[in-house]
C-alpha positions as a Markdown table, in Angstrom:
| # | Residue | x | y | z |
|---|---|---|---|---|
| 1 | Thr | 8.6 | -20.1 | -107.1 |
| 2 | Asn | 7.6 | -21.4 | -110.5 |
| 3 | Gln | 10.6 | -20.7 | -112.7 |
| 4 | Asn | 8.6 | -21.4 | -115.9 |
| 5 | Pro | 5.4 | -19.4 | -115.5 |
| 6 | Val | 2.8 | -19.3 | -118.2 |
| 7 | Ser | 1.8 | -15.7 | -117.6 |
| 8 | Gln | 3.6 | -12.6 | -116.4 |
| 9 | Gln | 7.0 | -14.0 | -117.3 |
| 10 | His | 8.6 | -10.6 | -116.8 |
| 11 | Ile | 8.1 | -10.9 | -113.0 |
| 12 | Gly | 11.0 | -12.4 | -111.1 |
| 13 | Arg | 10.4 | -15.5 | -109.0 |
| 14 | Ser | 11.9 | -16.8 | -105.8 |
| 15 | Gly | 14.0 | -19.9 | -106.4 |
| 16 | Asn | 13.4 | -21.5 | -103.0 |
| 17 | Arg | 10.0 | -22.5 | -101.7 |
| 18 | Glu | 11.2 | -22.4 | -98.1 |
| 19 | Asn | 12.3 | -18.8 | -98.4 |
| 20 | Ala | 9.0 | -17.8 | -99.9 |
| 21 | Glu | 7.1 | -19.6 | -97.2 |
| 22 | Thr | 9.2 | -18.0 | -94.5 |
| 23 | Val | 8.7 | -14.5 | -95.7 |
| 24 | Leu | 5.0 | -15.0 | -96.2 |
| 25 | Gln | 4.6 | -16.4 | -92.7 |
| 26 | Tyr | 6.5 | -13.4 | -91.3 |
| 27 | Val | 4.3 | -10.9 | -93.3 |
| 28 | Thr | 1.2 | -12.7 | -92.0 |
| 29 | Ser | 2.5 | -12.3 | -88.4 |
| 30 | Ile | 2.9 | -8.6 | -89.0 |
| 31 | Leu | -0.6 | -8.3 | -90.5 |
| 32 | Leu | -2.0 | -9.8 | -87.4 |
| 33 | Lys | -0.7 | -6.8 | -85.4 |
| 34 | Gly | -3.7 | -4.9 | -86.8 |
| 35 | Asp | -3.6 | -1.2 | -87.2 |
| 36 | Gly | 0.1 | -1.1 | -86.3 |
| 37 | Ala | 1.1 | -3.4 | -89.1 |
| 38 | Ile | 2.9 | -0.9 | -91.4 |
| 39 | Glu | 4.8 | 0.6 | -88.5 |
| 40 | Tyr | 5.8 | -2.8 | -87.2 |
| 41 | Ala | 7.0 | -3.8 | -90.7 |
| 42 | Gln | 9.2 | -0.7 | -90.7 |
| 43 | Thr | 10.7 | -1.2 | -87.3 |
| 44 | Ser | 10.6 | -4.9 | -86.4 |
| 45 | Asp | 13.8 | -7.0 | -85.9 |
| 46 | Leu | 14.3 | -8.9 | -89.1 |
| 47 | Arg | 16.5 | -11.4 | -87.4 |
| 48 | Val | 13.3 | -13.3 | -86.5 |
| 49 | Val | 12.7 | -14.1 | -90.1 |
| 50 | Gly | 13.6 | -17.7 | -90.6 |
| 51 | Gly | 14.7 | -18.0 | -87.0 |
| 52 | Gly | 17.8 | -15.8 | -87.7 |
| 53 | Lys | 19.2 | -18.6 | -89.8 |
| 54 | Met | 18.8 | -17.0 | -93.3 |
| 55 | Thr | 21.9 | -16.3 | -95.3 |
| 56 | Asp | 22.1 | -13.1 | -97.2 |
| 57 | Glu | 21.3 | -15.0 | -100.4 |
| 58 | Asp | 18.2 | -16.5 | -98.7 |
| 59 | Lys | 17.1 | -13.0 | -97.6 |
| 60 | Leu | 17.4 | -11.7 | -101.2 |
| 61 | Asp | 15.4 | -14.7 | -102.4 |
| 62 | Ala | 12.7 | -14.1 | -99.8 |
| 63 | Ala | 12.6 | -10.5 | -100.7 |
| 64 | Leu | 12.0 | -11.5 | -104.3 |
| 65 | Ala | 9.1 | -13.7 | -103.2 |
| 66 | Ala | 7.5 | -10.8 | -101.3 |
| 67 | Lys | 7.9 | -8.5 | -104.3 |
| 68 | Thr | 6.3 | -11.1 | -106.6 |
| 69 | Val | 3.3 | -11.6 | -104.3 |
| 70 | Ala | 2.9 | -7.8 | -104.0 |
| 71 | Ser | 2.9 | -7.4 | -107.8 |
| 72 | Arg | 0.6 | -10.3 | -108.5 |
| 73 | Leu | -2.3 | -9.5 | -106.1 |
| 74 | Cys | -5.6 | -9.2 | -107.9 |
| 75 | Val | -7.8 | -6.5 | -106.3 |
| 76 | Pro | -10.8 | -6.6 | -105.8 |
| 77 | Arg | -11.1 | -10.3 | -106.6 |
| 78 | Asp | -8.7 | -11.4 | -103.8 |
| 79 | Met | -9.6 | -8.8 | -101.2 |
| 80 | Ser | -10.8 | -5.3 | -100.6 |
| 81 | Ala | -8.8 | -2.3 | -101.8 |
| 82 | Pro | -7.8 | -1.1 | -98.3 |
| 83 | Ala | -6.7 | -4.6 | -97.2 |
| 84 | Ala | -4.7 | -5.0 | -100.4 |
| 85 | Lys | -3.0 | -1.6 | -99.8 |
| 86 | Ile | -1.8 | -2.7 | -96.4 |
| 87 | Leu | -0.7 | -6.1 | -97.6 |
| 88 | Arg | 1.2 | -4.6 | -100.5 |
| 89 | Ala | 2.8 | -2.0 | -98.2 |
| 90 | Val | 3.9 | -4.7 | -95.7 |
| 91 | Leu | 5.2 | -7.0 | -98.4 |
| 92 | Thr | 7.2 | -4.1 | -100.1 |
| 93 | Ile | 8.6 | -2.8 | -96.8 |
| 94 | Val | 9.8 | -6.3 | -95.7 |
| 95 | Ala | 11.3 | -6.9 | -99.2 |
| 96 | Glu | 13.1 | -3.6 | -99.2 |
| 97 | Arg | 14.4 | -4.2 | -95.6 |
| 98 | Leu | 15.6 | -7.7 | -96.4 |
| 99 | Thr | 17.4 | -6.5 | -99.5 |
| 100 | Thr | 19.0 | -3.6 | -97.7 |
| 101 | Glu | 20.1 | -5.6 | -94.7 |
| 102 | Ser | 21.7 | -8.4 | -96.7 |
| 103 | Ser | 25.3 | -7.8 | -97.5 |
| 104 | Val | 25.3 | -9.4 | -100.9 |
């Protein structure tokens, strides 16, 4: 959510910390599904994100947060390559779905 980053300034940032936290908590809940995480990310009901109270603008901001985290992961420092692949996939799927399902 840092709007004045020192590095990787070309990467967009979420403007709202709560939206970023909400989407990351949702992604975490998906990852806890285990082997079915990617399928769950593709098919889950997005209305549960933020308790169904997110506006379309909030969804777009949350999607931006997910995209930012996916693009800034450092592998293998942060985690193994297989784990990073799943995390990036779930972040990307959720971001795309939030973007698509918002009417903005």
